XYZ file of C-alpha atoms in Angstrom:
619
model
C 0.000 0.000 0.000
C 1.325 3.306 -0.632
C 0.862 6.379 1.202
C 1.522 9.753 0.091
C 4.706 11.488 1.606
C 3.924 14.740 3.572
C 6.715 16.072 2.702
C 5.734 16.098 -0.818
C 6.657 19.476 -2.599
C 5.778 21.508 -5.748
C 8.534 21.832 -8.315
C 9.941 24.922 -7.813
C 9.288 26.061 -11.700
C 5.673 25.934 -10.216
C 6.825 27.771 -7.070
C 7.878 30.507 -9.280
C 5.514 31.674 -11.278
C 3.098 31.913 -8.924
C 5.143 34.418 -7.353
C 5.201 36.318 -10.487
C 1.665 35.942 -11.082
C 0.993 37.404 -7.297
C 3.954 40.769 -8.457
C 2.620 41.434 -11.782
C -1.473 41.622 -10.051
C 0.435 43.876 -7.308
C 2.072 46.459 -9.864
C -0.827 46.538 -12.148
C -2.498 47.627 -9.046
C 0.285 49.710 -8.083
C 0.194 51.070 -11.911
C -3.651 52.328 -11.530
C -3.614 53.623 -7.881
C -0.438 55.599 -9.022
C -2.372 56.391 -12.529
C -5.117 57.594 -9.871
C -3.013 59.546 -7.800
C -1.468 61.381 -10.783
C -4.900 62.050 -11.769
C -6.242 62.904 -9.090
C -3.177 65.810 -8.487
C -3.227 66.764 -11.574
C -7.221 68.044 -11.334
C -6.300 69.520 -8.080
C -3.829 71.768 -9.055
C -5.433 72.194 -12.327
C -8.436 73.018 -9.754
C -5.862 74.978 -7.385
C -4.798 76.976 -10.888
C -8.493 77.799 -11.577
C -8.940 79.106 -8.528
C -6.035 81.140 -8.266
C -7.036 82.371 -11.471
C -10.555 82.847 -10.348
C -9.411 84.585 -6.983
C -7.084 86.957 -9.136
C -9.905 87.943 -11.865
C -12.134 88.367 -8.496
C -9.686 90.927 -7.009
C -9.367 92.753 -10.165
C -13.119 93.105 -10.832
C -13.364 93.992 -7.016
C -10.602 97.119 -7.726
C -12.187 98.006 -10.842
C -15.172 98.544 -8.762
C -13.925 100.221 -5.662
C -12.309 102.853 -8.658
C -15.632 103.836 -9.530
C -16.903 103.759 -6.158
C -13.665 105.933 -4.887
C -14.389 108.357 -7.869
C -18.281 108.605 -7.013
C -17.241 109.656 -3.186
C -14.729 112.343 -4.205
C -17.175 113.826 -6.652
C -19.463 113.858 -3.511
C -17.287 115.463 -1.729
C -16.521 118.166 -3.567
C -19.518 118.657 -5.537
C -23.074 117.504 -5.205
C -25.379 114.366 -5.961
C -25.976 115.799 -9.446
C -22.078 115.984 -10.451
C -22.398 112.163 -9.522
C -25.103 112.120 -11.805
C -23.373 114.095 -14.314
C -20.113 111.776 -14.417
C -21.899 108.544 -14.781
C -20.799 108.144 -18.352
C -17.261 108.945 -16.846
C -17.083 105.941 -14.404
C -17.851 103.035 -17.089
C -15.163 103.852 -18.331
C -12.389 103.527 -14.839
C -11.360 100.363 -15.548
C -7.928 99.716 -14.001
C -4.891 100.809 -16.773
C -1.480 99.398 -17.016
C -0.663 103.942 -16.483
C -1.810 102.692 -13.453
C -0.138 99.398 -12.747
C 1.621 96.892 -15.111
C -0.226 93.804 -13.796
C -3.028 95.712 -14.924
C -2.068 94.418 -18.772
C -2.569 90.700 -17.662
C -6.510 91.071 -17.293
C -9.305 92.460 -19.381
C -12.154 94.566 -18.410
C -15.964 93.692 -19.544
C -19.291 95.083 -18.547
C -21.831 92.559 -17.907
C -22.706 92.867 -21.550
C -19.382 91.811 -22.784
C -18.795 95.672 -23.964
C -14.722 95.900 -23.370
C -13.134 97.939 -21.231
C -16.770 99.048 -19.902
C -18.024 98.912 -16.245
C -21.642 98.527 -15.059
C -23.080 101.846 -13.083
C -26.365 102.665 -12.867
C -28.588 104.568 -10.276
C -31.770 103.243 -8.529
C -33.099 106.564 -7.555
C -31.931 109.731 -7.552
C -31.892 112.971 -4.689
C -35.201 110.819 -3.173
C -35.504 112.124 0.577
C -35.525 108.955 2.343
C -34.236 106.944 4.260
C -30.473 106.378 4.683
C -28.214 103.480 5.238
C -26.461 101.639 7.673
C -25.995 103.278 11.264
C -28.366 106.135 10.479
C -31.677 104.583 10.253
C -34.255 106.536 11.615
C -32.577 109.937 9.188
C -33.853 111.153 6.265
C -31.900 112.457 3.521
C -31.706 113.573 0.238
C -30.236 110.129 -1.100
C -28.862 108.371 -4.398
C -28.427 104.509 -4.842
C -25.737 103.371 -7.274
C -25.151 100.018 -8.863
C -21.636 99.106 -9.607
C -20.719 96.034 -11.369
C -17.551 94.807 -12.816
C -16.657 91.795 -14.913
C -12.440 90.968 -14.892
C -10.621 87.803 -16.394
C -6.800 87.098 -15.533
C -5.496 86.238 -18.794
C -1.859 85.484 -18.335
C -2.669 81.977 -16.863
C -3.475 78.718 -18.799
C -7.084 78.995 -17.723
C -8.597 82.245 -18.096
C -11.586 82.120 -15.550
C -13.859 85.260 -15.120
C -15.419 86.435 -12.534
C -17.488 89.553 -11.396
C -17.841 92.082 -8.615
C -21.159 94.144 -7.235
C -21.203 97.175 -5.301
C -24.034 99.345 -4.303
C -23.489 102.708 -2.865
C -26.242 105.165 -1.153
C -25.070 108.955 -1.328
C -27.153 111.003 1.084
C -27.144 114.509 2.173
C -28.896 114.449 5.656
C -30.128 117.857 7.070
C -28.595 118.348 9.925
C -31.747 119.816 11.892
C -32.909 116.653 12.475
C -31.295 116.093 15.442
C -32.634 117.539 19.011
C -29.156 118.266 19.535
C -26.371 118.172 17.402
C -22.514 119.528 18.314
C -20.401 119.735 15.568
C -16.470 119.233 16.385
C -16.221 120.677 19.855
C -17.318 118.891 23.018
C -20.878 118.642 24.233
C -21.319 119.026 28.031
C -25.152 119.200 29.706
C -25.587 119.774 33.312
C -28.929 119.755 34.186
C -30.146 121.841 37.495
C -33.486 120.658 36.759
C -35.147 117.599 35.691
C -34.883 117.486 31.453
C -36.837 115.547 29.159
C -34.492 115.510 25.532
C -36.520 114.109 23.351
C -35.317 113.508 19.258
C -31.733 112.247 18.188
C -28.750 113.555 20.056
C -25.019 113.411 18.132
C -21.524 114.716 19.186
C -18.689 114.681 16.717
C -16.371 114.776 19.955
C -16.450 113.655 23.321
C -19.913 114.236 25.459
C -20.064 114.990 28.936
C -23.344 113.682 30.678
C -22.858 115.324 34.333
C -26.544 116.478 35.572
C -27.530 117.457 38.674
C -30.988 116.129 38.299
C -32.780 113.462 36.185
C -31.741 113.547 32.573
C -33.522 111.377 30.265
C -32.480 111.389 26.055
C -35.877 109.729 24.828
C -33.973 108.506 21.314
C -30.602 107.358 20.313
C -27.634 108.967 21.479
C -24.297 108.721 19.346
C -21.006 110.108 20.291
C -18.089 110.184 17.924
C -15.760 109.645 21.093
C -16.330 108.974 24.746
C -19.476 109.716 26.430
C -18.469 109.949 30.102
C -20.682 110.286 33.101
C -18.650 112.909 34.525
C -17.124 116.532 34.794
C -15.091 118.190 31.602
C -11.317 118.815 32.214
C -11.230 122.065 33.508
C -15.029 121.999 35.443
C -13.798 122.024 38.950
C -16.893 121.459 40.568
C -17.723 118.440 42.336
C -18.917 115.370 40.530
C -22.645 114.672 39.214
C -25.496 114.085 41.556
C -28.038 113.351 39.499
C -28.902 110.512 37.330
C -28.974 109.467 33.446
C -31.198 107.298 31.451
C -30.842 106.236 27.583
C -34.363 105.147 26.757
C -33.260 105.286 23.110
C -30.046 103.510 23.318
C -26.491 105.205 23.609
C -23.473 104.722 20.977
C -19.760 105.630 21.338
C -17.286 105.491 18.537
C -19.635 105.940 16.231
C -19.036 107.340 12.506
C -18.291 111.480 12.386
C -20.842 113.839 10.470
C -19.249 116.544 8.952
C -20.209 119.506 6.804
C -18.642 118.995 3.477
C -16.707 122.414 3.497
C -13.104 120.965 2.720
C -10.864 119.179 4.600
C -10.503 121.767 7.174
C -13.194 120.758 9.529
C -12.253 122.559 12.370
C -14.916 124.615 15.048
C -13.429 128.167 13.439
C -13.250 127.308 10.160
C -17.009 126.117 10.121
C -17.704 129.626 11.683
C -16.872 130.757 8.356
C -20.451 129.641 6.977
C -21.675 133.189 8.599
C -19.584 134.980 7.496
C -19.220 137.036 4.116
C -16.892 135.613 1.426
C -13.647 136.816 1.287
C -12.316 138.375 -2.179
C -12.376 136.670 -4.898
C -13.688 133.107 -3.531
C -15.755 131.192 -6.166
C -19.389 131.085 -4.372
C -19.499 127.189 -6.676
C -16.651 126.034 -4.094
C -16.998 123.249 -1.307
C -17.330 126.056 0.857
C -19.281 128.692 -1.619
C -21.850 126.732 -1.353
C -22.492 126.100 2.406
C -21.935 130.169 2.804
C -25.545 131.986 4.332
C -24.835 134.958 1.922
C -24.842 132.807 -0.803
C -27.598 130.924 -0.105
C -29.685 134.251 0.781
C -32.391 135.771 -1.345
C -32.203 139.204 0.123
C -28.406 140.082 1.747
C -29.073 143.493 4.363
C -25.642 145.608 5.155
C -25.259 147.961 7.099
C -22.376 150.237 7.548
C -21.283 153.528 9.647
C -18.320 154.157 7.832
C -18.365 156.183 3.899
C -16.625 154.511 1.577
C -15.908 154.960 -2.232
C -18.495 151.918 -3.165
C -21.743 154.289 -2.733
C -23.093 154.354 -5.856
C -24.814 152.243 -8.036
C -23.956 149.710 -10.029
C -20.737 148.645 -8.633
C -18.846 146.299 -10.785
C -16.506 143.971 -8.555
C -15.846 146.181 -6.110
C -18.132 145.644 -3.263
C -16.727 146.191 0.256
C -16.377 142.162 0.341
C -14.726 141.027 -2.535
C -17.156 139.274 -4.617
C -15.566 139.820 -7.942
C -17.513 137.059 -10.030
C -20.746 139.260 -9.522
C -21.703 142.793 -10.665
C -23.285 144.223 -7.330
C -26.191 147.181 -7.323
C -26.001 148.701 -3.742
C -27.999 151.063 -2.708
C -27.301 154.132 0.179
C -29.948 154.395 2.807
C -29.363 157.596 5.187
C -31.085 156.540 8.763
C -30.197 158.733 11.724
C -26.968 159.828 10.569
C -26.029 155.664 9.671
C -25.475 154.300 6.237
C -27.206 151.256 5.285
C -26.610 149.479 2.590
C -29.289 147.029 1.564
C -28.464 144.562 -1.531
C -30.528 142.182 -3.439
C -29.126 138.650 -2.703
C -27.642 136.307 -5.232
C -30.345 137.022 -7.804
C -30.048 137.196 -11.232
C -26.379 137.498 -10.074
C -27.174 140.744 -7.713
C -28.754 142.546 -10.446
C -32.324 142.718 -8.582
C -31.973 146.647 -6.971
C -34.842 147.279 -4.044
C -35.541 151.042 -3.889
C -34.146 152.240 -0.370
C -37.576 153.405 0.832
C -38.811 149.730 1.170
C -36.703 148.692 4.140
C -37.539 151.919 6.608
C -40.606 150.284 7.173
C -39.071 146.878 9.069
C -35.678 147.996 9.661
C -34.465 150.432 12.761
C -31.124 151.613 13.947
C -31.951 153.286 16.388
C -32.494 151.522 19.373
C -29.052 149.945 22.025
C -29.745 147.702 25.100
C -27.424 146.082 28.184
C -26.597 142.610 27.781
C -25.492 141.741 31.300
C -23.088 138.722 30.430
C -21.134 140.112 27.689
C -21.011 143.766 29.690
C -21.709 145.750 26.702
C -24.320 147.970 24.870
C -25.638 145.940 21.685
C -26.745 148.214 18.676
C -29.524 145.659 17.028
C -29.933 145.992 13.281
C -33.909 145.391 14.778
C -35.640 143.725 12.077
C -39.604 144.120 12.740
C -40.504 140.609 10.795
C -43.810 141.259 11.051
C -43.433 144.470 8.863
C -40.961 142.630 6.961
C -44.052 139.685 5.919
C -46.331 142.610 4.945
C -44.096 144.340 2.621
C -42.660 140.803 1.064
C -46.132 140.084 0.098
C -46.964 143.837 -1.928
C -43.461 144.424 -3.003
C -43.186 144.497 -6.413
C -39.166 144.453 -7.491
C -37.879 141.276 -5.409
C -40.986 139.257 -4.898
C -41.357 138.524 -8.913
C -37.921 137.393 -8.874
C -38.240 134.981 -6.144
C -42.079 133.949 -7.352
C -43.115 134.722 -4.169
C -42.008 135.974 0.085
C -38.373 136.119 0.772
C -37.611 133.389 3.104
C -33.710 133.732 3.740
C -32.223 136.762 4.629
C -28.158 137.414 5.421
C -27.873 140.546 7.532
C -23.624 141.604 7.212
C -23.261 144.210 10.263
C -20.558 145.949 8.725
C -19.800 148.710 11.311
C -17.595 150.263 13.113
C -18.412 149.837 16.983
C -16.391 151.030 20.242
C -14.427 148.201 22.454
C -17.608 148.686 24.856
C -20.431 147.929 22.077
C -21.684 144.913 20.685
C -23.397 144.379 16.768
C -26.034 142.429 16.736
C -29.034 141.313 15.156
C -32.711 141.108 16.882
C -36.123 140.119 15.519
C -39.022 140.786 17.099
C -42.860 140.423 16.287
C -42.387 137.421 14.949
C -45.419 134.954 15.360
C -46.273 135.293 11.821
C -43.541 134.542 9.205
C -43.704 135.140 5.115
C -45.487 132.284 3.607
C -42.308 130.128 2.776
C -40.992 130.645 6.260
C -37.618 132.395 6.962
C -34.361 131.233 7.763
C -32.488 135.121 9.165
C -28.646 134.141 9.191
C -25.578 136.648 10.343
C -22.484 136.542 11.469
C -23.019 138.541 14.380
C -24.929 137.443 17.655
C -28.544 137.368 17.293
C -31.506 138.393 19.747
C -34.844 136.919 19.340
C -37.396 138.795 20.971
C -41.296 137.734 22.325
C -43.045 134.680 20.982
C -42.131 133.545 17.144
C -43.738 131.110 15.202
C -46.349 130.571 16.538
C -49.647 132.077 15.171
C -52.247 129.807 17.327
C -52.892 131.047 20.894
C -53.981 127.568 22.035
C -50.334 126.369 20.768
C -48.676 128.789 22.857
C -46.557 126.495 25.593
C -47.335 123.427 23.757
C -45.382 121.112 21.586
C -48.021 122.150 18.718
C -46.346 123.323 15.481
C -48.965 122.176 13.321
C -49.785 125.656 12.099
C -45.739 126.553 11.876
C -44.001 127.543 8.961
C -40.342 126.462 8.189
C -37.703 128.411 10.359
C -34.510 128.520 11.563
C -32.235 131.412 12.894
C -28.272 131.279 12.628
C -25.831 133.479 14.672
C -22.615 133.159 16.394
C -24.654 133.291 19.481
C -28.500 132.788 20.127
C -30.127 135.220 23.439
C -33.669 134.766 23.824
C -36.106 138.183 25.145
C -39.657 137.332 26.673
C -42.380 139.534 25.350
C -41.891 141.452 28.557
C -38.565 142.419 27.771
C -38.085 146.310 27.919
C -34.286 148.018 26.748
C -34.550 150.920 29.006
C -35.001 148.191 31.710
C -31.833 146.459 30.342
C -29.843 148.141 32.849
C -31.611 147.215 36.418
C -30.790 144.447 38.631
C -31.603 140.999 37.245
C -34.216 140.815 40.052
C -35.953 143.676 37.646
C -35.907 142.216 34.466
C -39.020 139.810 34.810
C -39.747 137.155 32.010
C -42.612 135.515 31.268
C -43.691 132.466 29.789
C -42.419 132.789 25.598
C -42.267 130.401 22.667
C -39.612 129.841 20.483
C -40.443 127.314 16.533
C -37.188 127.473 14.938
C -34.401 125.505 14.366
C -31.396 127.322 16.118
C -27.588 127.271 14.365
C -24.877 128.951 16.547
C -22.205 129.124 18.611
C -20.956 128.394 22.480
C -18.213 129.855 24.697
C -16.240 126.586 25.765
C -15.039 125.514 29.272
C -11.930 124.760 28.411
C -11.861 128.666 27.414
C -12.109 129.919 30.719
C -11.508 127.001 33.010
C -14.712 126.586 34.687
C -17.643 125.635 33.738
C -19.783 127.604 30.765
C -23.292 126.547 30.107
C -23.785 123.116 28.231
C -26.607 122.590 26.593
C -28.940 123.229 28.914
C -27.861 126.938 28.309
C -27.043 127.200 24.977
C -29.903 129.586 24.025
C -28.855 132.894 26.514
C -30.991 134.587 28.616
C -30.967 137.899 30.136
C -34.116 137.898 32.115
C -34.835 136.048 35.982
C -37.845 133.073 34.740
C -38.301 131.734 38.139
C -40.311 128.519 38.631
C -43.793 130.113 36.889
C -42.159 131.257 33.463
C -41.793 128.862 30.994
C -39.277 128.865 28.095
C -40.881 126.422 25.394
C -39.104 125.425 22.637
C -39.779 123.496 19.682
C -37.063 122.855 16.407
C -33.205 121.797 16.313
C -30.587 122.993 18.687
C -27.146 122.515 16.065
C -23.711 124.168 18.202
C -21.108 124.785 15.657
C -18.326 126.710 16.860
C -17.063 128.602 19.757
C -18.210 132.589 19.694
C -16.152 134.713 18.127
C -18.324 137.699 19.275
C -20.410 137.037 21.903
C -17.647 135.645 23.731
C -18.447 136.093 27.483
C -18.527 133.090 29.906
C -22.257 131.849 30.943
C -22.191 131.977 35.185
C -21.939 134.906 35.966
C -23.997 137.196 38.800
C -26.335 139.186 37.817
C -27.138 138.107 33.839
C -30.456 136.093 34.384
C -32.797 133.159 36.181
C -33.554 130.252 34.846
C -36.472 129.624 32.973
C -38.818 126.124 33.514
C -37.287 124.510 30.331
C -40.329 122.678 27.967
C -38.067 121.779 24.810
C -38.942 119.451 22.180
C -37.233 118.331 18.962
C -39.986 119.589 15.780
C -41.130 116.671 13.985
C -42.103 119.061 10.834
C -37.624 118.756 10.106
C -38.436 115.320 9.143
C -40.665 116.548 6.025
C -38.276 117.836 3.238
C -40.949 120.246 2.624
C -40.900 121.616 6.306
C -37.356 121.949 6.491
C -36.364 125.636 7.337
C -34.904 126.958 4.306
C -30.891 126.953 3.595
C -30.657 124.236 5.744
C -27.162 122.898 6.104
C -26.264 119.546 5.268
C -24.058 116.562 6.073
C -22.595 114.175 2.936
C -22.287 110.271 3.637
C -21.692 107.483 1.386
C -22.846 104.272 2.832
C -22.188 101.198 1.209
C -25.203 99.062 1.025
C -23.797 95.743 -0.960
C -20.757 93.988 -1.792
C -21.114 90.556 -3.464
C -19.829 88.377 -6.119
C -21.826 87.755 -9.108
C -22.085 85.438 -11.595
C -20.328 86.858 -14.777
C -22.645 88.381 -17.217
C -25.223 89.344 -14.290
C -26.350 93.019 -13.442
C -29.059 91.337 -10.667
C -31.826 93.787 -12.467
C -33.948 92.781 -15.047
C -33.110 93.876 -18.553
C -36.827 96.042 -18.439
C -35.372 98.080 -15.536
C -32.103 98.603 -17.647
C -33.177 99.311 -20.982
C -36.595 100.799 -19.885
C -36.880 103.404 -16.810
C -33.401 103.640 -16.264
């Protein structure tokens, strides 16, 4: 019998090929996971490469973008909305050039329409008051909504991949009386004595000192472009706060600045310079020009003590302040030994003359009163307005010009006055204004004298300005006069010189004298409309409009706390909800420029995100 041997082997030919069998399977696999691998890297860089590419044409259709966008802002801010408007054909046509950059030459420029070298801009509406952007809803402005889109291929790489950018931009001009309280570039301080309701937006381009005595409550948002500190000013040595603060609106430091677009000097004195009279030879279409009272007025009033060789008619470029673009028709008025000079405003480039006659009516020069803080006799230019409203209605030389009342009048005290006077400007009998309202605007302090704006009795002390007209009054410092206010009185102990209760609807534009001035504390806000009268407890001071502090006084420069000037009044101030209706705006108002971007995407290429109707129809 024969058994099989366990130790029986395979011939080793046999032995060997399986092993080669078993190392040709294994690199075959080896051969197509490597083939895979290779693949595999190669679409991932070629991947990696389209995206860089991608990435690149991305960041060049983002800077051809942020060109137009850059050039849209500068025209903003030194021009208007409608130069925006006017350079739109301008902008498709930034696209980045190698004058520029070289890399520039490795990409090409399309509008979403293929058109070469062509950007996308187009405007949603235009100079619509409505709302603005970003931080500042709740404002209304004068806004402009811009479309940018820009289409950019790299084209230096082995794949050229597209891609496109979208911007839009809002350009608004925001009024600047609709705040309660607005302080432009100096620092706001309020110190309450008494408990004070401030009710409407609050905004400080600087720092804000909150340090009241009593309750203060801000009833809507509060922004500060610095600190607001609960706390004294450097330089108020009193002792601290005892009252309290409450933000029912919500509080914001650090929050963007609003500036008047004047130029790039922003500073307290230079904005003072929007009172005053041009100097020679300034171009009135200039940043500045155009924020200037006197060349916004309709009706410019001088008035001057001194002779001088420009008393005639007809004097080409040669007026007493320089205005050598215009041809200027002045006219001599003789009153008590003064000579006025009264001048058409910038109409029909001064060439309106009003017979001298007309202005003897609401005009005197006569009268001179103490003002206890400043220490001096003030020689009002008095302006009756309610005269003033009677003869804009029947004369017949300015009002066809204008198509109706004057409503904004520049009064340039022009005089020569001793160390121990003061020019000013006061209005009185004032409850009825010309039918477009009136905006009165000098460089000078101004007085405002009895109730004003305020034709219905039962709105007297009330927060009623449903019958008002559109007003503001601008000076380098504001004094408010009670109807009981007498000038021969103006001398007496302030025990003497008895208020009573007086009304105030205008929106109020001036200036401050500034702690840091005198070391010690000088009024805040709570004090920024002067008084010369003692209030007491029973007389009320109400207020309705836009309290806007520009700019230390340059005039009226005396320090608020000292004996003998006035008592308080019961303070009833409320910010006017008519500044909120473009049409109820007081006329000239000044303005703030912002451009607030709205949207920044990607797009696909080819893609406006508006429907070829909107293009190619309205727009």
């Amino acid at each position: 019998m024969n058994i099989p041997n366990p130790n029986f082997n395979l011939p080793r030919r046999s032995t060997a090929a399986f092993a080669l069998i078993w190392v040709l399977v294994f690199l075959a696999v080896s051969m197509v996971v490597l083939g895979g691998v290779m693949a595999w890297t190669t679409t991932a860089a070629r991947l990696t490469d389209r995206n860089n590419q991608y990435s690149s044409s991305l960041a060049a259709a983002e800077a051809a973008t942020e060109k137009v966008v850059g050039a849209i802002m500068n025209d903003f801010r030194n021009g208007n909305q409608g130069r925006i408007f006017q350079n739109m054909p301008n902008y498709k046509l930034m696209v980045p050039t190698t004058s520029e950059n070289a890399e520039w030459g490795k990409y090409t420029f399309t509008d979403p329409f293929g058109a070469l070298n062509r950007i996308f801009v187009t405007n949603f509406y235009t100079n619509v008051f409505t709302n603005v952007d970003a931080q500042y809803a709740g404002l209304l402005g004068y806004a402009s909504k811009y479309r940018v889109v820009a289409n950019a291929v790299n084209t230096s790489g082995p794949d050229q991949v597209p891609a496109a950018v979208q911007q839009d931009v809002q350009v608004a001009t925001i009024p600047i009386f609709q705040y309660a309280i607005f302080y432009h570039n100096i620092p706001m301080e309020i110190s309450c004595g008494q408990p004070f309701n401030i009710y409407g937006r609050v905004h400080a381009n600087q720092e804000m000192y909150v340090l009241p005595d009593s309750t203060l409550k801000f009833y809507d948002t509060v922004t500060g472009v610095r600190d607001i500190t609960f706390g004294r000013m450097p330089g108020d040595l009193r002792t601290p706060p005892s009252g309290t603060v409450q933000y029912l609106g919500g509080m914001e430091t650090h929050a963007a600045s609003l500036n008047l677009p004047i130029g790039t000097n922003n500073s307290p004195e230079a904005v003072h310079a929007l009172l005053e009279t041009p100097p020679a030879g300034e171009d009135p279409t200039t940043v500045m020009g155009r924020q200037r009272y006197f060349n916004k007025a309709e009706l410019i009033i001088t008035v001057t003590n001194v002779a001088s060789s420009y008393q005639s008619n007809n004097v080409t470029s040669t007026t007493k302040k320089g205005v050598t673009t215009y041809t200027t028709n002045v006219v001599t008025v003789n009153v008590t030994n003064t000579i006025a000079f009264v001048n058409s405003g910038r109409i029909n480039n001064f060439a309106t003359v009003v017979a001298s006659n007309e202005f003897r009516s609401f005009i005197t020069l006569t009268n001179s009163f103490t003002d206890a803080r400043e220490g001096k006799t003030v020689r009002p230019i008095d302006i009756n307005v309610g005269a003033l409203k009677k003869w804009s209605e029947t004369n017949s030389t300015l009002r066809p010009v204008l198509g109706g009342d004057v409503s904004l009048i520049y009064v340039d005290d022009d005089r020569n006055l001793s160390a121990s006077e003061l020019g000013a400007v006061r209005v009185s009998n004032g409850r009825d204004l010309p039918s477009r309202g009136l905006t009165l605007a000098t460089a000078r302090p101004l007085y405002v004298q009895g109730h004003y704006n305020c034709t219905n009795n039962a709105a007297l002390g009330t927060t009623n300005t449903t019958t008002t007209k559109p007003a503001s009054l601008v000076g380098d410092a504001i004094t408010v006069l009670s109807p009981q206010w007498v000038d021969a009185n103006s001398t007496a102990a302030v025990g003497s010189r008895v208020a009573i209760n007086t009304t105030v609807n205008a929106a109020f534009l001036a200036g401050i004298v500034e702690t840091k001035t005198y070391n010690t504390y000088s009024g805040g806000v709570e004090n920024f409309p002067r008084f010369l009268e003692t209030w007491g407890a029973s007389a009320v001071f109400t207020y309705n409009g836009s309290m806007v502090v520009m700019f230390p006084s340059v005039y009226a420069t005396a320090r608020w706390g000292q004996s003998n000037v006035y008592g308080p009044p019961a303070r009833n101030w409320a910010f006017d909800q008519n500044f909120k209706n473009a049409n109820k705006l007081p006329p000239g108002t000044p303005s703030v420029n912002k451009l607030f971007r709205s949207k920044w995407s990607s797009v696909a290429v080819g893609s406006t995100g508006i429907s070829d109707n909107w293009i190619h129809g309205a727009f």
